[in-house]
Short mmCIF file of C-alpha atoms in Angstrom, two decimals:
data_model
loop_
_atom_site.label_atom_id
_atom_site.label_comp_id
_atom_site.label_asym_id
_atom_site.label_seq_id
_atom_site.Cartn_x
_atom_site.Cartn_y
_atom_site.Cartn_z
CA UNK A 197 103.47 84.34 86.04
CA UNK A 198 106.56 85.92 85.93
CA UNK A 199 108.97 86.39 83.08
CA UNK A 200 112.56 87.04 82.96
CA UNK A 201 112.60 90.50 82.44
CA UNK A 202 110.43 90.49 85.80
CA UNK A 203 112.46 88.20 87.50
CA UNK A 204 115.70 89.90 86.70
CA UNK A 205 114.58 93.52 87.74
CA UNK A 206 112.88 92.34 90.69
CA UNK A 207 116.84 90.69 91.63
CA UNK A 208 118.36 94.55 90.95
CA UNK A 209 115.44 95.98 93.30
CA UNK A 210 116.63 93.77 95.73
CA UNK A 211 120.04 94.12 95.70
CA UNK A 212 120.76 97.44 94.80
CA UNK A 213 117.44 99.40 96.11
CA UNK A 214 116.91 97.87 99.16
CA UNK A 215 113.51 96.49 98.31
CA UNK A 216 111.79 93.73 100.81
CA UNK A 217 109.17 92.51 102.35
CA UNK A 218 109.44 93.77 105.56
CA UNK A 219 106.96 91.96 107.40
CA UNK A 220 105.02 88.13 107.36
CA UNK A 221 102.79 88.74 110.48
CA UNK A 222 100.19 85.77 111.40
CA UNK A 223 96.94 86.97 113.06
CA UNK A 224 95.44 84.42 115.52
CA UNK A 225 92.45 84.48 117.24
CA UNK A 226 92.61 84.08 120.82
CA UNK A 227 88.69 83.88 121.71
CA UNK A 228 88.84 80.12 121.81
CA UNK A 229 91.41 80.70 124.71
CA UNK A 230 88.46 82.78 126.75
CA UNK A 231 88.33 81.44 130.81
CA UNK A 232 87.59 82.85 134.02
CA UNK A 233 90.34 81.09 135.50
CA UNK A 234 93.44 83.41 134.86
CA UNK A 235 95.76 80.98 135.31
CA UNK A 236 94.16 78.83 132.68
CA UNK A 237 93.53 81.83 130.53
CA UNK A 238 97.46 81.81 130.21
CA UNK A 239 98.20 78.16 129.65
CA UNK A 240 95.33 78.70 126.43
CA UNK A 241 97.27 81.37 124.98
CA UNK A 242 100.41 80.26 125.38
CA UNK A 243 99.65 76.93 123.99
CA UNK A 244 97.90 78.70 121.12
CA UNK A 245 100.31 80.72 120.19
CA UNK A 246 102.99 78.48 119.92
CA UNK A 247 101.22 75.75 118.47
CA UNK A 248 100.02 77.96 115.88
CA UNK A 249 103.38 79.68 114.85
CA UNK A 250 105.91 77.16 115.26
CA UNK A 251 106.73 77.16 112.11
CA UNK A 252 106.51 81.27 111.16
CA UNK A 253 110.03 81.90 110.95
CA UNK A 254 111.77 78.87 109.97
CA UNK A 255 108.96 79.19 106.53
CA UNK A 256 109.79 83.00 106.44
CA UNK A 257 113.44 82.07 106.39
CA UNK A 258 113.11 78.97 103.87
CA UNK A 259 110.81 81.41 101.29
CA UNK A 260 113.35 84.47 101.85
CA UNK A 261 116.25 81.93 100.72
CA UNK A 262 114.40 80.13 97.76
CA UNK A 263 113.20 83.31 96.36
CA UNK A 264 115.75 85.58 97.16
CA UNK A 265 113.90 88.44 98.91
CA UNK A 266 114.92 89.75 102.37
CA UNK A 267 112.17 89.09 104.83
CA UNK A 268 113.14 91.14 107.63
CA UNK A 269 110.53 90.83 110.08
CA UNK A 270 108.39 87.71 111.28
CA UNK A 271 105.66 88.63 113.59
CA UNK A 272 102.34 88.00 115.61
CA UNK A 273 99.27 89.94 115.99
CA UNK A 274 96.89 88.47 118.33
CA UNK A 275 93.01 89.34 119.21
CA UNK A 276 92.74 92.76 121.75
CA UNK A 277 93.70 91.29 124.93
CA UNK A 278 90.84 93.75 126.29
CA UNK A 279 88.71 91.31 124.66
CA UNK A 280 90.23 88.05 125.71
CA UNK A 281 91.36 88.50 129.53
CA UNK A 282 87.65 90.25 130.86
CA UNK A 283 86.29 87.57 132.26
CA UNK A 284 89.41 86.19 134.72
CA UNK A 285 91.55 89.70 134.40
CA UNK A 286 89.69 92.16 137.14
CA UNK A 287 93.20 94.21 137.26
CA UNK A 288 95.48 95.95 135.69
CA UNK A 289 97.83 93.60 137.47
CA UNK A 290 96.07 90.45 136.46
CA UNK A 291 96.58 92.15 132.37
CA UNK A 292 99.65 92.08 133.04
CA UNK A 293 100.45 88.66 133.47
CA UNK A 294 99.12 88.14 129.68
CA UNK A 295 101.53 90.22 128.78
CA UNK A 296 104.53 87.89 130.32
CA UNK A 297 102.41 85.26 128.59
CA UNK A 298 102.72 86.66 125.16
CA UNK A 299 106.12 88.03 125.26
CA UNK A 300 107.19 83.81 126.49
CA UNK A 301 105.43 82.93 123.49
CA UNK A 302 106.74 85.36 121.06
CA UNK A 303 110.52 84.50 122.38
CA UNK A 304 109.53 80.96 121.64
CA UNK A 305 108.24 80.51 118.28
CA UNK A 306 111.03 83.37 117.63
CA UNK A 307 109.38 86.57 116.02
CA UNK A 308 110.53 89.76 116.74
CA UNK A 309 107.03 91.77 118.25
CA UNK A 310 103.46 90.49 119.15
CA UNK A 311 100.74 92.78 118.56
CA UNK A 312 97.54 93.18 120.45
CA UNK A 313 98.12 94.10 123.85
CA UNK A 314 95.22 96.57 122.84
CA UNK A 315 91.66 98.26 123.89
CA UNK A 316 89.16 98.78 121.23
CA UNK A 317 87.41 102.27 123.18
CA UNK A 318 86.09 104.68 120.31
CA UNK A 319 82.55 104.89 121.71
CA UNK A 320 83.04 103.97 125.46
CA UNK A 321 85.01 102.00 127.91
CA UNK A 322 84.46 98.31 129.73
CA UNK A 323 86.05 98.09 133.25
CA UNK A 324 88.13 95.23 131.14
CA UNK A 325 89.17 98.04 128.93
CA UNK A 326 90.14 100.29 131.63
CA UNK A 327 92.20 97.88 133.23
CA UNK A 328 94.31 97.00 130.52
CA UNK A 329 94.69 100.56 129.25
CA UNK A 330 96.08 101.47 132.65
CA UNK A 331 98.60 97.88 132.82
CA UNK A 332 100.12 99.38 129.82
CA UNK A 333 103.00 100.99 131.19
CA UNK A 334 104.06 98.09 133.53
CA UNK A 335 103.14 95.58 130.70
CA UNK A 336 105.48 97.31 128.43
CA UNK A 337 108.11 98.15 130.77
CA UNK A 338 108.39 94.04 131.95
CA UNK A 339 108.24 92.64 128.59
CA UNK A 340 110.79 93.12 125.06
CA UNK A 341 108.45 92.18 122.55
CA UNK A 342 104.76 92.83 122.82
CA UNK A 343 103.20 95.98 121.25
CA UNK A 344 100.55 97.66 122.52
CA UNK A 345 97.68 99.96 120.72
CA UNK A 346 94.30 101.93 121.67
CA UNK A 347 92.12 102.94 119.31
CA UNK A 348 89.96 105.97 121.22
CA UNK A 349 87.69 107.06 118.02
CA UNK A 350 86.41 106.75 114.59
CA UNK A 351 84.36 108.16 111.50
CA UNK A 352 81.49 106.20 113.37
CA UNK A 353 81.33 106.71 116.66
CA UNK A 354 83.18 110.20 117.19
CA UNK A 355 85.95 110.78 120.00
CA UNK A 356 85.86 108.84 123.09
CA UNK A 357 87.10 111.66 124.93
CA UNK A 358 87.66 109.81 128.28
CA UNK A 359 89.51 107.72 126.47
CA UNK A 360 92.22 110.12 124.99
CA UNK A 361 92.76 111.83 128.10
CA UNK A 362 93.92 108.25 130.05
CA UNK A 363 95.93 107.96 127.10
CA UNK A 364 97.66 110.90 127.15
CA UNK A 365 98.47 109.95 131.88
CA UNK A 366 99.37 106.18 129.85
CA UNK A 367 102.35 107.73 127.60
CA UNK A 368 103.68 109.76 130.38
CA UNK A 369 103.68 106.73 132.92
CA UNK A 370 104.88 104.53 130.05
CA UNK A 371 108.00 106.94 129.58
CA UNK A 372 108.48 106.82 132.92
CA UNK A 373 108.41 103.15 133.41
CA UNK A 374 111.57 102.75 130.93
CA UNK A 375 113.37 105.79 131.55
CA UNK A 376 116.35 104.01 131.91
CA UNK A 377 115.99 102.76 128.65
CA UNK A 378 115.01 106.08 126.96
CA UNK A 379 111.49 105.66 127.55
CA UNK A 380 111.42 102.76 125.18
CA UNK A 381 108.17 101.80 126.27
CA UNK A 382 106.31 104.12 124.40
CA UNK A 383 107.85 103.12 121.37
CA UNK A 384 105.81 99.80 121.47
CA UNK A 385 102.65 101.95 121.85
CA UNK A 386 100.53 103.62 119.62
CA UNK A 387 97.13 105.51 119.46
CA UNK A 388 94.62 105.24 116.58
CA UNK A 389 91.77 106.57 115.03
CA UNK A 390 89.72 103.95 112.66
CA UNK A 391 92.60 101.58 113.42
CA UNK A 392 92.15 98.66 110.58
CA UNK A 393 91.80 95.29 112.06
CA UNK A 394 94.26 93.42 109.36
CA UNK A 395 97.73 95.62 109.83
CA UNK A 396 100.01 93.91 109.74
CA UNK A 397 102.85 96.45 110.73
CA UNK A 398 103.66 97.37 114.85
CA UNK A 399 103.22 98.45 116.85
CA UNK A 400 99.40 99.07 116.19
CA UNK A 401 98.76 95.46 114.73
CA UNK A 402 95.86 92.86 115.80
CA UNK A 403 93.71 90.49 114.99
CA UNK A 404 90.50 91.41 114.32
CA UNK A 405 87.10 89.72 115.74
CA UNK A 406 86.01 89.88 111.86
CA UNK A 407 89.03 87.37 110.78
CA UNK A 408 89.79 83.82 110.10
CA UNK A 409 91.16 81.61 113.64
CA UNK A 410 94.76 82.11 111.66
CA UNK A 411 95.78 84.15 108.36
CA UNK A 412 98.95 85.83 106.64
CA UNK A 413 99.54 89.26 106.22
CA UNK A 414 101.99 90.71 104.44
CA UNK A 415 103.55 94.09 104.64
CA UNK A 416 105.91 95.14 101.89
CA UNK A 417 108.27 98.10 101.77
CA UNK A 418 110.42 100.27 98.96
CA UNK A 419 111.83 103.74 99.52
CA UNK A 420 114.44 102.95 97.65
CA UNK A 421 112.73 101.38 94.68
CA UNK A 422 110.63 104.34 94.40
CA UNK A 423 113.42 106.85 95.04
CA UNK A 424 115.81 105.29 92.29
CA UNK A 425 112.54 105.38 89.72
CA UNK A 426 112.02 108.77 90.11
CA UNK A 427 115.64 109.84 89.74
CA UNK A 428 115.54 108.21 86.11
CA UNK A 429 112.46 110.56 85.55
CA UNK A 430 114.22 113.74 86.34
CA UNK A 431 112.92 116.26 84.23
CA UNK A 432 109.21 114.96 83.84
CA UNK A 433 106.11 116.42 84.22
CA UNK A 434 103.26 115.62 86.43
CA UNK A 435 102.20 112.88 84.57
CA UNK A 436 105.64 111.36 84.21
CA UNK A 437 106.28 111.29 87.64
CA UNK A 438 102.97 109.42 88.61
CA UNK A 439 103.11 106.33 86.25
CA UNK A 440 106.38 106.13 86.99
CA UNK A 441 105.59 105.78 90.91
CA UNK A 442 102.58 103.57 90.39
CA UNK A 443 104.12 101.41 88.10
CA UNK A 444 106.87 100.96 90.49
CA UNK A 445 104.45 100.46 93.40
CA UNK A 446 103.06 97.62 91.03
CA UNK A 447 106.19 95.94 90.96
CA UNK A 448 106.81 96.17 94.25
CA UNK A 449 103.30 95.24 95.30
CA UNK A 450 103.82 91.93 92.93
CA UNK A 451 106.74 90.48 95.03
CA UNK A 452 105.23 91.02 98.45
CA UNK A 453 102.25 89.04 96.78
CA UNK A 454 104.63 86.24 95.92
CA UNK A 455 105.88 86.06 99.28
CA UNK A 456 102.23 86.34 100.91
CA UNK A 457 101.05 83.30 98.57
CA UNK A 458 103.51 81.46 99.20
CA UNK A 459 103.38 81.34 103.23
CA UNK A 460 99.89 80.79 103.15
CA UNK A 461 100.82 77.30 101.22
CA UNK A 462 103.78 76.80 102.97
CA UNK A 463 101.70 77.19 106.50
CA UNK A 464 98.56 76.13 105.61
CA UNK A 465 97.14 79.42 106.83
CA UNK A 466 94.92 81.56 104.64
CA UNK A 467 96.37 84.47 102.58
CA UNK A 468 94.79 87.94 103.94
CA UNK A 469 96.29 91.44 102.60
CA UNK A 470 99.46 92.55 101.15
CA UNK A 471 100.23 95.98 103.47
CA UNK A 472 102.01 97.89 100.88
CA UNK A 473 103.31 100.86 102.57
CA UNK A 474 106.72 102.56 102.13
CA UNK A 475 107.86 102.34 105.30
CA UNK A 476 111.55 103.89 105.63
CA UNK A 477 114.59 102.58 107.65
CA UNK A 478 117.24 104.57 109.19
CA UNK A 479 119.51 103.10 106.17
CA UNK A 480 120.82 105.43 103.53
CA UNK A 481 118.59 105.31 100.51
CA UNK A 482 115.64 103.65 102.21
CA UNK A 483 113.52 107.23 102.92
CA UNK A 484 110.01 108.39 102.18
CA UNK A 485 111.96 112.21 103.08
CA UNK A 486 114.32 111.46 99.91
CA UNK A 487 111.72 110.56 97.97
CA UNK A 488 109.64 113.97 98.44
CA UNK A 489 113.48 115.92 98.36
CA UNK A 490 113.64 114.18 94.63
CA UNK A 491 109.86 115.20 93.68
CA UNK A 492 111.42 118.44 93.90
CA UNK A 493 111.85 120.09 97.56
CA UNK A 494 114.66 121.82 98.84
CA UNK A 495 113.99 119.48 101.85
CA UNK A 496 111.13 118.00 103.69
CA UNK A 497 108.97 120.64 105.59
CA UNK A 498 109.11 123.50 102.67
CA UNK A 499 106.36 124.51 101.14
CA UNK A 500 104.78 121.67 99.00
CA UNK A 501 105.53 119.20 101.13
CA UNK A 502 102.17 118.27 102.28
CA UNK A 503 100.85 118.30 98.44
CA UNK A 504 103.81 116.07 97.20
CA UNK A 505 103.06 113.76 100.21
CA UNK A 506 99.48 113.18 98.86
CA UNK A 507 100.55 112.45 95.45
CA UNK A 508 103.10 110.07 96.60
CA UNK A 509 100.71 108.34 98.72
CA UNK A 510 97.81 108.24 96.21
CA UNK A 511 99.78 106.98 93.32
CA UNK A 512 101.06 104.05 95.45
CA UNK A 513 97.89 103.09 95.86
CA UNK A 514 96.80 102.84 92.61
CA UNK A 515 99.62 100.93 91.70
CA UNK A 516 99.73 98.90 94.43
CA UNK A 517 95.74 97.56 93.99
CA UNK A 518 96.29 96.32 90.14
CA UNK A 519 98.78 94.02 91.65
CA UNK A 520 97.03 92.37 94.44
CA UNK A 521 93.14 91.45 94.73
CA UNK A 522 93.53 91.98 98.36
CA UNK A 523 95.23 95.31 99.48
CA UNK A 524 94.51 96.44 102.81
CA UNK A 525 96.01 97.40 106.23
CA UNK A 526 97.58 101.05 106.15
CA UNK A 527 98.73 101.34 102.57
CA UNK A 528 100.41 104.25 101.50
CA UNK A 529 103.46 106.05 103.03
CA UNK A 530 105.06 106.34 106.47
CA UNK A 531 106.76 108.76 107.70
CA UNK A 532 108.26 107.98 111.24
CA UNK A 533 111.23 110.30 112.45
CA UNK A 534 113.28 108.14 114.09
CA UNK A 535 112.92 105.67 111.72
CA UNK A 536 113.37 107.59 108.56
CA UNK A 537 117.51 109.77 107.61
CA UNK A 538 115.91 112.19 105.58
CA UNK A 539 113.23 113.18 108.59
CA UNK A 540 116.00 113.06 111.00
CA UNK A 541 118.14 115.09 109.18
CA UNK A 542 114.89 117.68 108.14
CA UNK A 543 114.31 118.15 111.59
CA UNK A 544 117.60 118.86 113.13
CA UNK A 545 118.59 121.66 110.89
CA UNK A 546 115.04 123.22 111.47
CA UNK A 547 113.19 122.58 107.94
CA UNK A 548 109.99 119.67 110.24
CA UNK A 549 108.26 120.91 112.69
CA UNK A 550 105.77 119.40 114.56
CA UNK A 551 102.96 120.83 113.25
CA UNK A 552 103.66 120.49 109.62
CA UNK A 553 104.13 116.73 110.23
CA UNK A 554 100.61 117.20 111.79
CA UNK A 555 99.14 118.87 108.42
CA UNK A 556 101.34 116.17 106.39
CA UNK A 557 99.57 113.21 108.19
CA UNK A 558 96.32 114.57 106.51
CA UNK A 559 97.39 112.75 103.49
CA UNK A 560 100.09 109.81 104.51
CA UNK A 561 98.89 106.40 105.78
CA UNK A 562 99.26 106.64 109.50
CA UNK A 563 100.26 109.75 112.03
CA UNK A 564 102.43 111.17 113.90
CA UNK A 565 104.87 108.81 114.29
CA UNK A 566 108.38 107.82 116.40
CA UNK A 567 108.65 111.50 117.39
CA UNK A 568 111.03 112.13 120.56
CA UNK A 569 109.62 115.01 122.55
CA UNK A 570 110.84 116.50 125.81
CA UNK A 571 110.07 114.38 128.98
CA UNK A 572 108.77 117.17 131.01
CA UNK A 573 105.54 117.63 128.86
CA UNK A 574 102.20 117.09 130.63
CA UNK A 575 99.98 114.58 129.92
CA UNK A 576 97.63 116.51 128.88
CA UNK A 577 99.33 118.19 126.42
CA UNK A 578 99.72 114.62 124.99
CA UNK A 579 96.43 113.82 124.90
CA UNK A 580 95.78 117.40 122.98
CA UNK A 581 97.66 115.74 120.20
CA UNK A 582 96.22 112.50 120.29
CA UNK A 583 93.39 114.11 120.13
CA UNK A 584 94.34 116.64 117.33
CA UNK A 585 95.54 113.79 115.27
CA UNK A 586 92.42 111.78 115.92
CA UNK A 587 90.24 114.29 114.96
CA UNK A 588 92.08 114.26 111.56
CA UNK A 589 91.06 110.65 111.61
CA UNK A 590 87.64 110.85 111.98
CA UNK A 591 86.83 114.26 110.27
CA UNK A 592 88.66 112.69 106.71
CA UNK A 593 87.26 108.89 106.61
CA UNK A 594 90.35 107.71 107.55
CA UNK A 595 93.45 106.18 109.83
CA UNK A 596 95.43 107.77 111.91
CA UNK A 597 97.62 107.52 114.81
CA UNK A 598 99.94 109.14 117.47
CA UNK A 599 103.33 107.55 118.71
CA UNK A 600 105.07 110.17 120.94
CA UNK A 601 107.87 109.69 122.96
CA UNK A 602 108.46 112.53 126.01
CA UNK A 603 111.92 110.97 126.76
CA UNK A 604 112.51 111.41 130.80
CA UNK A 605 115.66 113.21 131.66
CA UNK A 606 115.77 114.77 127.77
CA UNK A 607 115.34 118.15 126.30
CA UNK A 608 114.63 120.02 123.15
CA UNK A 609 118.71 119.62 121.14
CA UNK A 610 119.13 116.24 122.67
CA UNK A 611 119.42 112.97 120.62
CA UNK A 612 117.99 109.74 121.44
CA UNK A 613 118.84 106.25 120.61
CA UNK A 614 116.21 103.64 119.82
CA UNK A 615 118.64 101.07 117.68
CA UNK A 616 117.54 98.73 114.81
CA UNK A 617 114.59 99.77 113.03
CA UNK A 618 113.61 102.24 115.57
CA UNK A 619 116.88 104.45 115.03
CA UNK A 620 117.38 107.50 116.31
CA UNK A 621 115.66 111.03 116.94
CA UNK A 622 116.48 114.47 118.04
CA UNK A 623 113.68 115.77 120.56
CA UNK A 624 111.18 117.94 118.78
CA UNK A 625 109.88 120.79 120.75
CA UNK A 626 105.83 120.91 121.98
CA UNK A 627 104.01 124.08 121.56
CA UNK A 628 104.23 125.05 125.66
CA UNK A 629 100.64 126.59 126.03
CA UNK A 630 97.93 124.43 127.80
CA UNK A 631 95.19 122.46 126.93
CA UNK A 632 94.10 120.83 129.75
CA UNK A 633 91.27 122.20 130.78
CA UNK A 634 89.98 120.98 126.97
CA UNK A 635 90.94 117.55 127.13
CA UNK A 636 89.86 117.18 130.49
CA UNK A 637 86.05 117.78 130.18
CA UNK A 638 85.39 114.48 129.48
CA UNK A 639 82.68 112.50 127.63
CA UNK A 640 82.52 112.21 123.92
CA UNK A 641 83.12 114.40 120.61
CA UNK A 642 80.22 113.30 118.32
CA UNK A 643 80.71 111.54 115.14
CA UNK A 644 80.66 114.40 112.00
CA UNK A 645 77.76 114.47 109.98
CA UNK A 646 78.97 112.73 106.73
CA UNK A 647 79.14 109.82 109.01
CA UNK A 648 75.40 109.54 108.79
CA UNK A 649 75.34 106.89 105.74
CA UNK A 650 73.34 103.90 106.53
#
């Protein structure tokens, strides 16, 4: 229960920190949809989805107005398409027409992405697999509002190899698909390592085969709240400065389990996990950068950066799991360029580089994330990073994830517009020496030896 005190801090978060939940995504299952008709496959999946989430936003809006806490996002994630089209899909072309499907759907019930367009490959590839993974570009070039994801390895199974280097030919043909836009496209697409089958955050979310037919996730988010904490313990030690952020990620943590309660009674769809990541906008005040800059760094990239990034994250997550029984998805903090001022502004004047964001996602919550990079690099100097990143992944028991953009037509000093959430980035350069012959030897990097556990 909460008391005034609560109740009246929780108001001054809100309006003066920029504190919200910034995502109700449902998960549905799509496996009752299965046919080998395709034409039927669609008519299941449409009518699923819509039947299903009717009611999402209008109860997201209606909770947001009663309780008084922005919810800025409403949004699907459904079972890995890979999964659900292989018996009538025996294409890439015929994936594709699941995509139209879902984004029809997701314009009709209202949210803002659908999650799931996705290919579960760590240990080996169907021929369903394959086809989808190669649809991606057209599927995300003909459609505004599905999300896409591949998860290519984990602590388990090792590297699927094969895997990372169609991934890195899918990104490139992705950016060239919606070059006129940018290459938006591969902002709806990202690349995991021991993806978690409850995130509820895109553009890597789905519904796992392990979940309920329907449930609510939450995912909450406080740069801000954090930021503003931490300037009111200027001057602290060490200690200081970690209760202060867990007890803040407590607080935070609390509302976003308000909010996930609630829609689960509201929709008569059972609660899941509260997500509760700091994930940054490109609004003043609302960045994981700041946040390190006010732990005490000239600005983010110096030395320190990567060891004040994994006390952030850690202390979050203590907080965060005394306020909710069920904390899961990513969990910690983001740290997107495009999507984040104090990034943006790091890596113009020179401070982030590529490759200390790499060493910095050794300790955040996801990857390398919403970074612009010249459209002329090769493929397989994409999937070199994927698979750099994913190796991360697997080697440390944990998630990661890659979500490059080589923007067509753009070079290293250039800016590029996303808009909304997705802001804005200046390309980064790519180290320019090859890897090819690496990523193209194909098969499978074996799983690490503290994998071994059963």
């Amino acid at each position: 229960m909460l008391n005034m005190f609560e109740v009246i801090e929780t108001n001054n978060m809100i309006e003066h920190e920029k504190l919200d939940v910034r995502t109700i995504t449902m998960g549905i299952s799509l496996l009752d949809c299965c046919d080998s008709d395709l034409s039927a496959l669609n008519q299941k999946i449409y009518k699923k989805i819509t039947a299903t989430a009717r009611d999402l936003v209008s109860t997201g809006d209606a909770i947001a107005r009663d309780f008084g806490v922005p919810i800025v996002n409403k949004r699907i994630s459904v079972t890995p398409i890979a999964l659900v089209g292989g018996c009538a899909c025996k294409t890439p072309e015929d994936f594709v027409t699941i995509a139209r499907t879902l984004d029809r759907a997701a314009k009709e019930v209202g949210v803002n992405f659908l999650g799931g367009y996705s290919a579960l490959v760590s240990k080996g590839m169907t021929t369903a697999d394959e086809n989808l993974i190669r649809s991606i570009p057209q599927a995300l070039a003909e459609t505004e509002r599905v999300c896409s994801s591949v998860n290519v390895g984990s602590t388990k199974t090792g590297l699927n190899m094969d895997a990372v280097n169609l991934m890195g030919q899918m990104i490139k043909a992705a950016a060239e698909a919606t070059k006129d836009q940018d290459s938006l496209g591969c902002a709806k697409l990202v690349v995991f390592c021991n993806a978690p089958d409850d995130n509820p955050f895109m553009a890597g979310a789905f519904h796992g085969v392990t979940e309920a037919d329907a449930i609510i996730n939450v995912g909450v988010s406080g740069p801000g709240v954090v930021k503003v904490a931490l300037e009111q313990a200027r001057g602290g030690n060490f200690e200081v400065l970690c209760e202060t952020i867990k007890k803040t990620a407590f607080k935070i943590t609390r509302v976003g389990q308000l909010v996930a309660q609630e829609a689960s009674k509201r929709l008569g769809v059972p609660f899941g996990i509260i997500d509760l990541s700091l994930a940054p906008t490109p609004a003043v005040g609302d960045s994981v950068a700041e946040i390190l800059e006010e732990i005490g760094l000239e600005r983010v990239g110096a030395p320190g950066t990567t060891a004040a990034l994994a006390m952030l994250n850690d202390q979050v997550k203590k907080g965060g799991i005394m306020a909710s029984s069920y904390v899961g998805g990513l969990s910690g903090a983001f740290i997107p360029v495009s999507e984040d001022q104090g990034m943006i502004d790091a890596v113009s004047m020179g401070a982030l580089t590529l490759e200390k964001l790499e060493a910095m996602t050794c300790v955040c919550s996801v990857g390398l994330d919403m970074i612009a990079i010249p459209g002329s690099t090769p493929a397989s100097t994409l999937a070199g990073i994927i698979a750099d990143e994913a190796a991360i992944g697997m080697i440390n028991q944990k998630t990661t994830a890659v979500r490059l953009i080589p923007v067509i037509g753009k070079d290293v000093g250039d800016r590029v517009e996303f808009g909304g959430l997705l802001g804005y980035a200046p390309v980064m350069p790519v180290n320019p020496y090859s890897c090819e012959r690496f990523v193209s030897r194909g098969g499978r990097i074996p799983a690490p030896v503290h994998s071994f556990k059963n």
